PDB file of C-alpha atoms in Angstrom:
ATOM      1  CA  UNK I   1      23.889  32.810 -35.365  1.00  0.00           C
ATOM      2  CA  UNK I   2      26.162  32.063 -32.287  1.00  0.00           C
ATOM      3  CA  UNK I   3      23.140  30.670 -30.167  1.00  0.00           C
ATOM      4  CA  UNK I   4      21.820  28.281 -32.701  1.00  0.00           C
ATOM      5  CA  UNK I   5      25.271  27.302 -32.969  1.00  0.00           C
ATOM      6  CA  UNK I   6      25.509  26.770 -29.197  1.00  0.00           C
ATOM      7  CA  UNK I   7      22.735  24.747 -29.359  1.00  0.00           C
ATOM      8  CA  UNK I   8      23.887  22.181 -31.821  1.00  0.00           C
ATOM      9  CA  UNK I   9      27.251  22.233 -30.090  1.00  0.00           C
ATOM     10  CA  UNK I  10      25.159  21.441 -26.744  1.00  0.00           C
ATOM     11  CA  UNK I  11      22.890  18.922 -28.484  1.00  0.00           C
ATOM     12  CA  UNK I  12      26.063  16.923 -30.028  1.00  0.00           C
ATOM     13  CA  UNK I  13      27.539  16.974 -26.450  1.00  0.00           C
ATOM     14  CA  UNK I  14      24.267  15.423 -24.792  1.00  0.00           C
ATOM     15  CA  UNK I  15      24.664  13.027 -27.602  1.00  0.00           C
ATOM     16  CA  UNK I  16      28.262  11.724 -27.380  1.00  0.00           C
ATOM     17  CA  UNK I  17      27.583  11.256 -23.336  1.00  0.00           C
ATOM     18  CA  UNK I  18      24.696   9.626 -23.660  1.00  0.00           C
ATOM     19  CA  UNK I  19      26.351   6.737 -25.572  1.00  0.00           C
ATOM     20  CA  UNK I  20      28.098   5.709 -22.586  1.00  0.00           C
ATOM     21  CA  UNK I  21      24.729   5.419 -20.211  1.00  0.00           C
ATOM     22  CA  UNK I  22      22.939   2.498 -20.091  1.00  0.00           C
ATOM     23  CA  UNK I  23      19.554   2.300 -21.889  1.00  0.00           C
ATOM     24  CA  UNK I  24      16.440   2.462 -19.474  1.00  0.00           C
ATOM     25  CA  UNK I  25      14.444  -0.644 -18.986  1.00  0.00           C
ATOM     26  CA  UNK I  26      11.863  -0.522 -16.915  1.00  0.00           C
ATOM     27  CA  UNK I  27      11.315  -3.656 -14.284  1.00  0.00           C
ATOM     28  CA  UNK I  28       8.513  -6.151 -15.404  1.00  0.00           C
ATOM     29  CA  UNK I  29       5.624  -5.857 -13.920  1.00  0.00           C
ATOM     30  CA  UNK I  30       5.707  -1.986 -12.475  1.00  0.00           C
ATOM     31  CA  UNK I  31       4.135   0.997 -13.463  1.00  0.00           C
ATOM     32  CA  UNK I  32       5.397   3.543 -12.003  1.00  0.00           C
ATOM     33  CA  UNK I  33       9.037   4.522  -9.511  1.00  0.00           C
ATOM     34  CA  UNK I  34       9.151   6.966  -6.750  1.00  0.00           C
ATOM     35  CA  UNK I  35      12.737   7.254  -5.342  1.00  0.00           C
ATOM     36  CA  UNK I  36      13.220   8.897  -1.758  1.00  0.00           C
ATOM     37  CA  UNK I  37      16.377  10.302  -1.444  1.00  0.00           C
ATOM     38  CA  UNK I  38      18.735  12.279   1.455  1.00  0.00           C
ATOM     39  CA  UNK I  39      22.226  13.506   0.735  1.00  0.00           C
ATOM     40  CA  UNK I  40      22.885  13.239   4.404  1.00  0.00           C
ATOM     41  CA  UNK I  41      22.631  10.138   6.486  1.00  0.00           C
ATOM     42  CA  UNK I  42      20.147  10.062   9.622  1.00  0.00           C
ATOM     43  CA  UNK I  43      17.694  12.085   8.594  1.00  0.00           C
ATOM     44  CA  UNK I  44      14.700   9.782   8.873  1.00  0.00           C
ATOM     45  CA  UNK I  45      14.252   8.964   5.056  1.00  0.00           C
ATOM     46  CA  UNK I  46      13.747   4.860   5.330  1.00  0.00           C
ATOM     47  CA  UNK I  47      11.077   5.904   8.008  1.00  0.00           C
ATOM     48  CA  UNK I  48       9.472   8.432   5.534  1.00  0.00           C
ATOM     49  CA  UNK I  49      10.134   5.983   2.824  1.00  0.00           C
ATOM     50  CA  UNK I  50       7.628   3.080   4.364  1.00  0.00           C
ATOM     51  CA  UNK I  51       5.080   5.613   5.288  1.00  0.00           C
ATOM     52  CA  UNK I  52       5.078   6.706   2.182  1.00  0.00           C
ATOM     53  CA  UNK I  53       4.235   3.602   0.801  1.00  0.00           C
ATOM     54  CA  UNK I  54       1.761   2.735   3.661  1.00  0.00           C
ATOM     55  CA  UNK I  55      -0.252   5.813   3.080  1.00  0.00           C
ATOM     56  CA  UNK I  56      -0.182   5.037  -1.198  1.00  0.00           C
ATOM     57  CA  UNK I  57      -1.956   1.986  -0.565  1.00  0.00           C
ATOM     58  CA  UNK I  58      -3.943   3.408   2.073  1.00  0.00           C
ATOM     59  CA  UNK I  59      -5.042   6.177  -0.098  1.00  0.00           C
ATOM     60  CA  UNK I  60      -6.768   3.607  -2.491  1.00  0.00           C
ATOM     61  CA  UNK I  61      -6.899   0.290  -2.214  1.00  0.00           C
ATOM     62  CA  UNK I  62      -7.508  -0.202  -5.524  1.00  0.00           C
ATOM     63  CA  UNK I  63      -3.230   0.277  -5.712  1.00  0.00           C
ATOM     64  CA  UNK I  64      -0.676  -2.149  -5.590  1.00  0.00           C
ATOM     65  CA  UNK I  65       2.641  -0.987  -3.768  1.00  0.00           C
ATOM     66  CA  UNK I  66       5.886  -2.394  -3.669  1.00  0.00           C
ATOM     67  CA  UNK I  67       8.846  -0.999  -1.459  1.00  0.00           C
ATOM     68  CA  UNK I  68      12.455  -1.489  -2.378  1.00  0.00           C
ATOM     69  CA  UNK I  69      15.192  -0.976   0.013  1.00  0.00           C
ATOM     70  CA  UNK I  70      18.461  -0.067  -2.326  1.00  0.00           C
ATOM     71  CA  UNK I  71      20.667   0.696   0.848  1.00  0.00           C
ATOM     72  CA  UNK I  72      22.895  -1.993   0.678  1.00  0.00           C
ATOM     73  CA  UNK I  73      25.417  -1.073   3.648  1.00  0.00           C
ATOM     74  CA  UNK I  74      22.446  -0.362   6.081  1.00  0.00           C
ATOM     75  CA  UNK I  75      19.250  -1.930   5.245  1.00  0.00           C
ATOM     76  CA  UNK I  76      16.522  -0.583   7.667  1.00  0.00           C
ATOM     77  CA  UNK I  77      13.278  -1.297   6.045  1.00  0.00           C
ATOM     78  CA  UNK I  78      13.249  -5.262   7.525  1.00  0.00           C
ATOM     79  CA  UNK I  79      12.888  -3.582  10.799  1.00  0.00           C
ATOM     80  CA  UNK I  80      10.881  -1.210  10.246  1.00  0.00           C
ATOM     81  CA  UNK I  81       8.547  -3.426   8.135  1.00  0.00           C
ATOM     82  CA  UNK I  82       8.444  -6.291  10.670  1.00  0.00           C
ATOM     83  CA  UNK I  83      10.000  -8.938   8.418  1.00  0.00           C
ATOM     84  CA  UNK I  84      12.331 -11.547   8.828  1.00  0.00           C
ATOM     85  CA  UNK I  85      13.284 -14.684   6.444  1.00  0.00           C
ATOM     86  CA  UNK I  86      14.526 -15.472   2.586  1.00  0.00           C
ATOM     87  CA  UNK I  87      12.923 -14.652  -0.298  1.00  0.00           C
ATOM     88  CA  UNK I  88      11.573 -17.289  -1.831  1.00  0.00           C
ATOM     89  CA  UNK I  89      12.390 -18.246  -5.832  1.00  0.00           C
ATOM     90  CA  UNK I  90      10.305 -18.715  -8.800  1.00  0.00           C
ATOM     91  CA  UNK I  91      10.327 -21.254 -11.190  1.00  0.00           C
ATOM     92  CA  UNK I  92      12.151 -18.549 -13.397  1.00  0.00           C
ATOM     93  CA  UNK I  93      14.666 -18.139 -10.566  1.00  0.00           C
ATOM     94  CA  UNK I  94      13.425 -14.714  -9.317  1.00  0.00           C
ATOM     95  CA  UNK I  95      12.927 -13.795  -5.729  1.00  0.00           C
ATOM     96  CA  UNK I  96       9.967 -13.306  -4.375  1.00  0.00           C
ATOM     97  CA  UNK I  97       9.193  -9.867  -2.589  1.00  0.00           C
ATOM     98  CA  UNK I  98       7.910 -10.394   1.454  1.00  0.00           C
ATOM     99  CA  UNK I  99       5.247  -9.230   2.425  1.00  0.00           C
ATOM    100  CA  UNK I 100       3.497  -7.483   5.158  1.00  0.00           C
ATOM    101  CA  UNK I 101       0.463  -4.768   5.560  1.00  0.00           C
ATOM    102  CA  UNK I 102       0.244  -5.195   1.976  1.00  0.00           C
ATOM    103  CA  UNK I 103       3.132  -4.003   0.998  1.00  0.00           C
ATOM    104  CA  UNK I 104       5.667  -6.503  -1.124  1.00  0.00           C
ATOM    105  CA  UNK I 105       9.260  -5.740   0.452  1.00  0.00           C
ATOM    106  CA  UNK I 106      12.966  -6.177  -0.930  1.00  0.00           C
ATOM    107  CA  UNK I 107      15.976  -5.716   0.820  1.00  0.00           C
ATOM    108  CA  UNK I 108      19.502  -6.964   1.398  1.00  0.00           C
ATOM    109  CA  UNK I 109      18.278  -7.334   5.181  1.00  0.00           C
ATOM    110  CA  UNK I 110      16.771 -10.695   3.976  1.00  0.00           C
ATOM    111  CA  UNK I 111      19.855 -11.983   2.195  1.00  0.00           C
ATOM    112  CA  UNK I 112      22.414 -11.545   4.782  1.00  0.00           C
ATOM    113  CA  UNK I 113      22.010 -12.522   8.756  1.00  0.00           C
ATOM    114  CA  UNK I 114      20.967  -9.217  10.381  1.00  0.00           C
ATOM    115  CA  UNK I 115      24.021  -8.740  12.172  1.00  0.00           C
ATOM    116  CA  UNK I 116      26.229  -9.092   9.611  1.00  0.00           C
ATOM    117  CA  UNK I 117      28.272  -6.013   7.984  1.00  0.00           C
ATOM    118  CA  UNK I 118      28.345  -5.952   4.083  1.00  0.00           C
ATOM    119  CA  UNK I 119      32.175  -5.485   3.980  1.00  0.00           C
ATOM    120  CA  UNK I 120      31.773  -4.912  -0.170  1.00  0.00           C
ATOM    121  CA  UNK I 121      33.576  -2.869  -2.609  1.00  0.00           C
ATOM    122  CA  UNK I 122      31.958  -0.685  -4.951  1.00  0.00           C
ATOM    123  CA  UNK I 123      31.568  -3.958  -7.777  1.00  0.00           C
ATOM    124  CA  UNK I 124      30.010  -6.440  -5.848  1.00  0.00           C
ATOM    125  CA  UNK I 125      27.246  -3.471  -4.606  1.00  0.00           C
ATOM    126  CA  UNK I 126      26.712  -2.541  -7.928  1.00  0.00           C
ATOM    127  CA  UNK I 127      26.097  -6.255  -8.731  1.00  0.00           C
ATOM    128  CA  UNK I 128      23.583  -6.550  -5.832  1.00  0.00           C
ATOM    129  CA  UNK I 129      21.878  -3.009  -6.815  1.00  0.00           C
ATOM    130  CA  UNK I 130      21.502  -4.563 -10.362  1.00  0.00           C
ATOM    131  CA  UNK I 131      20.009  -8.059  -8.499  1.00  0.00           C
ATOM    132  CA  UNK I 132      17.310  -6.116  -6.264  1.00  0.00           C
ATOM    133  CA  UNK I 133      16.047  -3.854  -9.158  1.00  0.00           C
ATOM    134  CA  UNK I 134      16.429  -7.275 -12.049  1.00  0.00           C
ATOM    135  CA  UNK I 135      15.903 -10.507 -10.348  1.00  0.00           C
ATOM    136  CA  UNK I 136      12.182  -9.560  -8.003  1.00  0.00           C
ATOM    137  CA  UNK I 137       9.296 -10.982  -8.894  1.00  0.00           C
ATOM    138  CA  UNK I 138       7.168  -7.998  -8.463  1.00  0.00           C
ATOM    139  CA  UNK I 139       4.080  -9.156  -9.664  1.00  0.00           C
ATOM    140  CA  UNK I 140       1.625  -6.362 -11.220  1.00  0.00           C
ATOM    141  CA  UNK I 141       2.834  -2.759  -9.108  1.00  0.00           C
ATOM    142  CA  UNK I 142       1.234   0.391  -9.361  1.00  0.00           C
ATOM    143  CA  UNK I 143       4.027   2.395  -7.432  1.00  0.00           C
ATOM    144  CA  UNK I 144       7.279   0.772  -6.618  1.00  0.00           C
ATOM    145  CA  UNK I 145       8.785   3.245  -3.601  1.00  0.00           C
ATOM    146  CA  UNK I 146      12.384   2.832  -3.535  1.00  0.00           C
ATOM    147  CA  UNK I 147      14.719   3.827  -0.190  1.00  0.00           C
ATOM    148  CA  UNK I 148      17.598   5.414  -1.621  1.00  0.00           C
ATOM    149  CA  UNK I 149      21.191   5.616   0.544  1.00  0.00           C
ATOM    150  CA  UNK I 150      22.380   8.393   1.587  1.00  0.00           C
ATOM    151  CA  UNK I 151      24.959  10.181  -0.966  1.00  0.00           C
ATOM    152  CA  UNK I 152      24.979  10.921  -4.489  1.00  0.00           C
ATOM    153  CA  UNK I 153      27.407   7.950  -5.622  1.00  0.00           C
ATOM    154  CA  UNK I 154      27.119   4.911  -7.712  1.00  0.00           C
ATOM    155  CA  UNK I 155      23.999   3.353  -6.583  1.00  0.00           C
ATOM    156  CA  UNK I 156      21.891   6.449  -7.011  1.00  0.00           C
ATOM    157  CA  UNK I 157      23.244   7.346 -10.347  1.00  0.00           C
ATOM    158  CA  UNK I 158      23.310   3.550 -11.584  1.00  0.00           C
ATOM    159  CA  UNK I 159      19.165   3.009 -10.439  1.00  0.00           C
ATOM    160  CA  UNK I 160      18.424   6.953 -11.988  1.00  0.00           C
ATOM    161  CA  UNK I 161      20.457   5.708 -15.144  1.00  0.00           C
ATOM    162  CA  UNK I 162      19.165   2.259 -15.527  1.00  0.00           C
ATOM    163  CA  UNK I 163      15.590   2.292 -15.078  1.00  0.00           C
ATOM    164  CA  UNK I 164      12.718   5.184 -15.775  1.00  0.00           C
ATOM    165  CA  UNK I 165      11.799   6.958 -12.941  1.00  0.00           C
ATOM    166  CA  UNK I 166       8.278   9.132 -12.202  1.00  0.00           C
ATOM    167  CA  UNK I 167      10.220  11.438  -9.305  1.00  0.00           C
ATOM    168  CA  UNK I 168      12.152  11.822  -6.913  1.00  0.00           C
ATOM    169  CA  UNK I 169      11.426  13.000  -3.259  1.00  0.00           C
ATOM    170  CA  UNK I 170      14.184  14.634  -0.781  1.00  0.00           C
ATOM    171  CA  UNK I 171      14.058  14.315   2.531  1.00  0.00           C
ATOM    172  CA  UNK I 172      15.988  16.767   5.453  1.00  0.00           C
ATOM    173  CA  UNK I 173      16.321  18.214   8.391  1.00  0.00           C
ATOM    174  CA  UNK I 174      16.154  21.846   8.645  1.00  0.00           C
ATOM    175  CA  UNK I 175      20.109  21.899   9.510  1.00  0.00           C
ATOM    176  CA  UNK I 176      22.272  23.879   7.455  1.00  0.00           C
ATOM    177  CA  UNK I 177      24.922  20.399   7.409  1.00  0.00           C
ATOM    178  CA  UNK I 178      21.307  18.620   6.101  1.00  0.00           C
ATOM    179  CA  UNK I 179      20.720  21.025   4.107  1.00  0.00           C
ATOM    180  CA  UNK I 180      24.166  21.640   1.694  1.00  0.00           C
ATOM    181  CA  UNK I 181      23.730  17.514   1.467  1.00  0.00           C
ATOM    182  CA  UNK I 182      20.046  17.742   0.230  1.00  0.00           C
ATOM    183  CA  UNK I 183      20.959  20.416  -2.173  1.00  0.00           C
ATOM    184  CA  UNK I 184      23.415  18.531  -4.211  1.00  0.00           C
ATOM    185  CA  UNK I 185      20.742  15.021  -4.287  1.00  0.00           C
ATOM    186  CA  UNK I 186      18.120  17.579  -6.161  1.00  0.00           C
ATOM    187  CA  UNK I 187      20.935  18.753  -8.271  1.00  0.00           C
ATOM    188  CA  UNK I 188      22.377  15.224  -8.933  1.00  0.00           C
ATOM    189  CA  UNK I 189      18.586  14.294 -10.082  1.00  0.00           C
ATOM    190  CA  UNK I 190      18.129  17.270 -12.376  1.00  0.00           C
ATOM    191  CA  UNK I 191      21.728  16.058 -14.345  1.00  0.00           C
ATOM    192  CA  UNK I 192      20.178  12.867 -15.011  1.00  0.00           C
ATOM    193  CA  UNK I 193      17.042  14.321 -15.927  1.00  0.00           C
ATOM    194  CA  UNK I 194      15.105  12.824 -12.793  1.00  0.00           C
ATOM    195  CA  UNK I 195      11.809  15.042 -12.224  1.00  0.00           C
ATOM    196  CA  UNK I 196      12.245  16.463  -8.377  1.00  0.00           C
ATOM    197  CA  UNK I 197       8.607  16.166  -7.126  1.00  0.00           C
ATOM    198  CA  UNK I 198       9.173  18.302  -3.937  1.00  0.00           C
ATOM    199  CA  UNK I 199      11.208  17.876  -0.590  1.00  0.00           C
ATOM    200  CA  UNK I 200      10.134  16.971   2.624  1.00  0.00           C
ATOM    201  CA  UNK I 201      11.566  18.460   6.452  1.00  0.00           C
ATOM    202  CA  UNK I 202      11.395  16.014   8.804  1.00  0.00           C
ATOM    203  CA  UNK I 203      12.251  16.814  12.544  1.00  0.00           C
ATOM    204  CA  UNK I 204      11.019  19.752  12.128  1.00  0.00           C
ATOM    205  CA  UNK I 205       9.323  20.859  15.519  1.00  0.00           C
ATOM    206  CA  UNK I 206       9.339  19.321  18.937  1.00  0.00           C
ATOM    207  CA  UNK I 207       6.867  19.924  21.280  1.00  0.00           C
ATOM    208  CA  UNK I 208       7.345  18.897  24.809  1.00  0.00           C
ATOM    209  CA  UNK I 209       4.436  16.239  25.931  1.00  0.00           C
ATOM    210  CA  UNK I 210       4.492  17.867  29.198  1.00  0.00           C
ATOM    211  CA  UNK I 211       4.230  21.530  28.867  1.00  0.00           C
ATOM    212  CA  UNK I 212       3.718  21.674  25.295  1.00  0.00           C
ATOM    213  CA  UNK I 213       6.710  23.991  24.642  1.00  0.00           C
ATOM    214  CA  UNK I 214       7.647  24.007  21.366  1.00  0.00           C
ATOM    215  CA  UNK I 215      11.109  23.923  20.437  1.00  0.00           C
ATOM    216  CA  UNK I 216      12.636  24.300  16.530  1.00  0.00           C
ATOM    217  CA  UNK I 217      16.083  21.482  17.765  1.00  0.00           C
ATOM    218  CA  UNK I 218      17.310  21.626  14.137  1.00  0.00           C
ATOM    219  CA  UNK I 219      16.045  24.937  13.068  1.00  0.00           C
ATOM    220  CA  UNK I 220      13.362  26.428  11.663  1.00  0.00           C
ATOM    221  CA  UNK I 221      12.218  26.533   7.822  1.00  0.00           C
ATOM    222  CA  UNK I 222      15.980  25.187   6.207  1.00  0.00           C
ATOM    223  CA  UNK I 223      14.087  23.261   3.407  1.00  0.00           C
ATOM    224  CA  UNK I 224      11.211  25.445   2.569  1.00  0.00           C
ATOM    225  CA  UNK I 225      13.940  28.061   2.166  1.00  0.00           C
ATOM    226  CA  UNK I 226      15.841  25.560  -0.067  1.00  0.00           C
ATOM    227  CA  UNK I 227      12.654  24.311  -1.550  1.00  0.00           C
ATOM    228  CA  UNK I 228      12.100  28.080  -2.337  1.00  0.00           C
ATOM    229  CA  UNK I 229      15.941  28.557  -4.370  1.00  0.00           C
ATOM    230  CA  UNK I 230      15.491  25.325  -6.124  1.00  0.00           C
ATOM    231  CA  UNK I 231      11.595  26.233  -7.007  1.00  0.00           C
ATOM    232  CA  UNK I 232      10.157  23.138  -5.575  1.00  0.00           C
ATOM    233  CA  UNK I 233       7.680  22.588  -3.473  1.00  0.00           C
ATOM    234  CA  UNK I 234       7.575  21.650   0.180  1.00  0.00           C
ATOM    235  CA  UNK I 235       5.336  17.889   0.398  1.00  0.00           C
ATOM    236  CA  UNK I 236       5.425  18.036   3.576  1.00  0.00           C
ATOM    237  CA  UNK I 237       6.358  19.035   7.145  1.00  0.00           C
ATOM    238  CA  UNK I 238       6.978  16.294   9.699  1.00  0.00           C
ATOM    239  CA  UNK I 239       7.331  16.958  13.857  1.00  0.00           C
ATOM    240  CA  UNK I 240      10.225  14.869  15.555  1.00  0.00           C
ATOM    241  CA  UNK I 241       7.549  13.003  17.690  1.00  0.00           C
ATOM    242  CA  UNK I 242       8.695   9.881  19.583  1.00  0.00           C
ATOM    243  CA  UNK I 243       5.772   7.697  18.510  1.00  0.00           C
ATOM    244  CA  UNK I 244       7.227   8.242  14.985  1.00  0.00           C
ATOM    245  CA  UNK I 245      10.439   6.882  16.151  1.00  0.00           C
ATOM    246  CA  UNK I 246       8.821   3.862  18.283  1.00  0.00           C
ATOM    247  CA  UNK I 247       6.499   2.815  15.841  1.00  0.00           C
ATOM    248  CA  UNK I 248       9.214   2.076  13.161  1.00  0.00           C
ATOM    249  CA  UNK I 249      11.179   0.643  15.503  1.00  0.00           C
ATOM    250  CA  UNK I 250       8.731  -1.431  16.613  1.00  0.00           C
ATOM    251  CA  UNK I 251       7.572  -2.734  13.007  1.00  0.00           C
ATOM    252  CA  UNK I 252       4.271  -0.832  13.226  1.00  0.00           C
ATOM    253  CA  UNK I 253       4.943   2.429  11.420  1.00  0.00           C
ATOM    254  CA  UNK I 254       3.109   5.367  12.121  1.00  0.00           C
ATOM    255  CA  UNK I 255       0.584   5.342   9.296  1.00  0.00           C
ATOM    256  CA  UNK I 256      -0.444   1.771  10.017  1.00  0.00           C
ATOM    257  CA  UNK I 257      -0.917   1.939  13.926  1.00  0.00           C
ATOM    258  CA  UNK I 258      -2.029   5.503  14.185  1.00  0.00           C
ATOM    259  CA  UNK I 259      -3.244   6.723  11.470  1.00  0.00           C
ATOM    260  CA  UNK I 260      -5.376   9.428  12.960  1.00  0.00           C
ATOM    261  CA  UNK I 261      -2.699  11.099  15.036  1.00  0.00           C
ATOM    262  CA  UNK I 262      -1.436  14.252  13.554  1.00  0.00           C
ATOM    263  CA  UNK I 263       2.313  12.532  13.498  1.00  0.00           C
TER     264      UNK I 263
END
């Protein structure tokens, strides 16, 4: 019949294209990868990112959690982690993660001064991408958390094509510009057969510390809507607070230094 022949037609073209992707491998040493993706910059996803991990190993302590920080141009988690130096290197020449509130950390903030641009073209990225997910002593991980950039380019399909991954997590804003970005990372996951585990909307609601006013500055709902025409779910619903903000900046996220606040 026409549809079985459709099928094998469809099957021989998944076939010939997957020839040309690299076979998965997953990194020594880790069990299972949670990427947290944005399509648009700025929308607080490094920030979600190490709470994220924070609040897996504060769930049970039993876990191990390692974050990885894959934004090569503009490395954030450093800061936000409160860590500063080189990795060290194994006796197998592999770099040792840093580590603070229990978390092991890798980023390109510890390879380069912190001032410094990363004036790279697309090859030498890819190259340090390949570095940061090949060459880290991990140790034994439960979770591995890794801080996607912004976009749907190379990086995010080269770490979604080169190593297995348990889900991905999109973060927004409830702006429409947020939005149309955050609809094509969930669709760039499902091509490479990524499982979307939900999204998140962060900056959702701002109250006022004075009068308690509450006001929707980005609008109100955008991702549950788009959770809702993708059928996903909605993980979670975060207020734009300023303790949020300072904590982060301050190297003391949220989750660590307040963790009974609502934020």
């Amino acid at each position: 019949s026409s549809s079985t022949r459709e099928e094998v037609l469809r099957d021989r073209r998944a076939q010939i294209l997957s020839r040309g992707l690299p076979k998965q491998k997953p990194i020594e040493g880790v069990k299972q990868v949670l990427v947290l993706a944005s399509g648009k910059g700025g929308v607080g996803k490094s920030t979600a990112a190490v709470n994220i991990a924070l609040a897996l190993a504060a769930n049970d302590s039993t876990k191990e959690v390692g974050l990885l920080d894959a934004d090569i141009y503009g490395p954030s988690i450093p800061k936000m982690m409160n860590l500063k130096g080189n990795p060290e290197l194994t006796p197998k020449n592999l770099m040792r993660p840093l580590k603070n509130y229990g978390i092991a950390c890798m980023s390109m903030g510890f390879l380069i001064e912190e001032t410094a641009p990363v004036v790279w073209r697309g090859l030498m990225v890819m190259s340090a991408v390949e570095k940061l997910l090949r060459q880290v002593d991990w140790g034994q991980l439960d979770y591995l958390v890794i801080d996607m950039p912004p976009g749907t380019g190379d990086v995010q399909l080269s770490v979604s094509q080169n190593i297995p991954i348990a889900g991905a997590v999109i973060i927004s804003t409830p702006q429409d510009i947020a939005l149309l970005d955050a609809r094509k990372g969930a669709e760039m996951f499902k091509k490479v057969h990524v499982p979307v585990l939900g999204l998140v909307q962060n900056m959702s609601v701002f109250q006022c510390p004075k009068c308690k006013h509450e006001t929707h500055i980005f609008g109100a709902d955008g991702v549950r809507d788009l959770a809702e025409s993708l059928g996903l779910d909605i993980l979670g619903d975060i207020p734009l607070h300023v303790n949020i903000r300072e904590t982060c900046d301050s190297g003391q996220p949220v989750v660590i230094s307040q963790p009974q606040s609502d934020a």
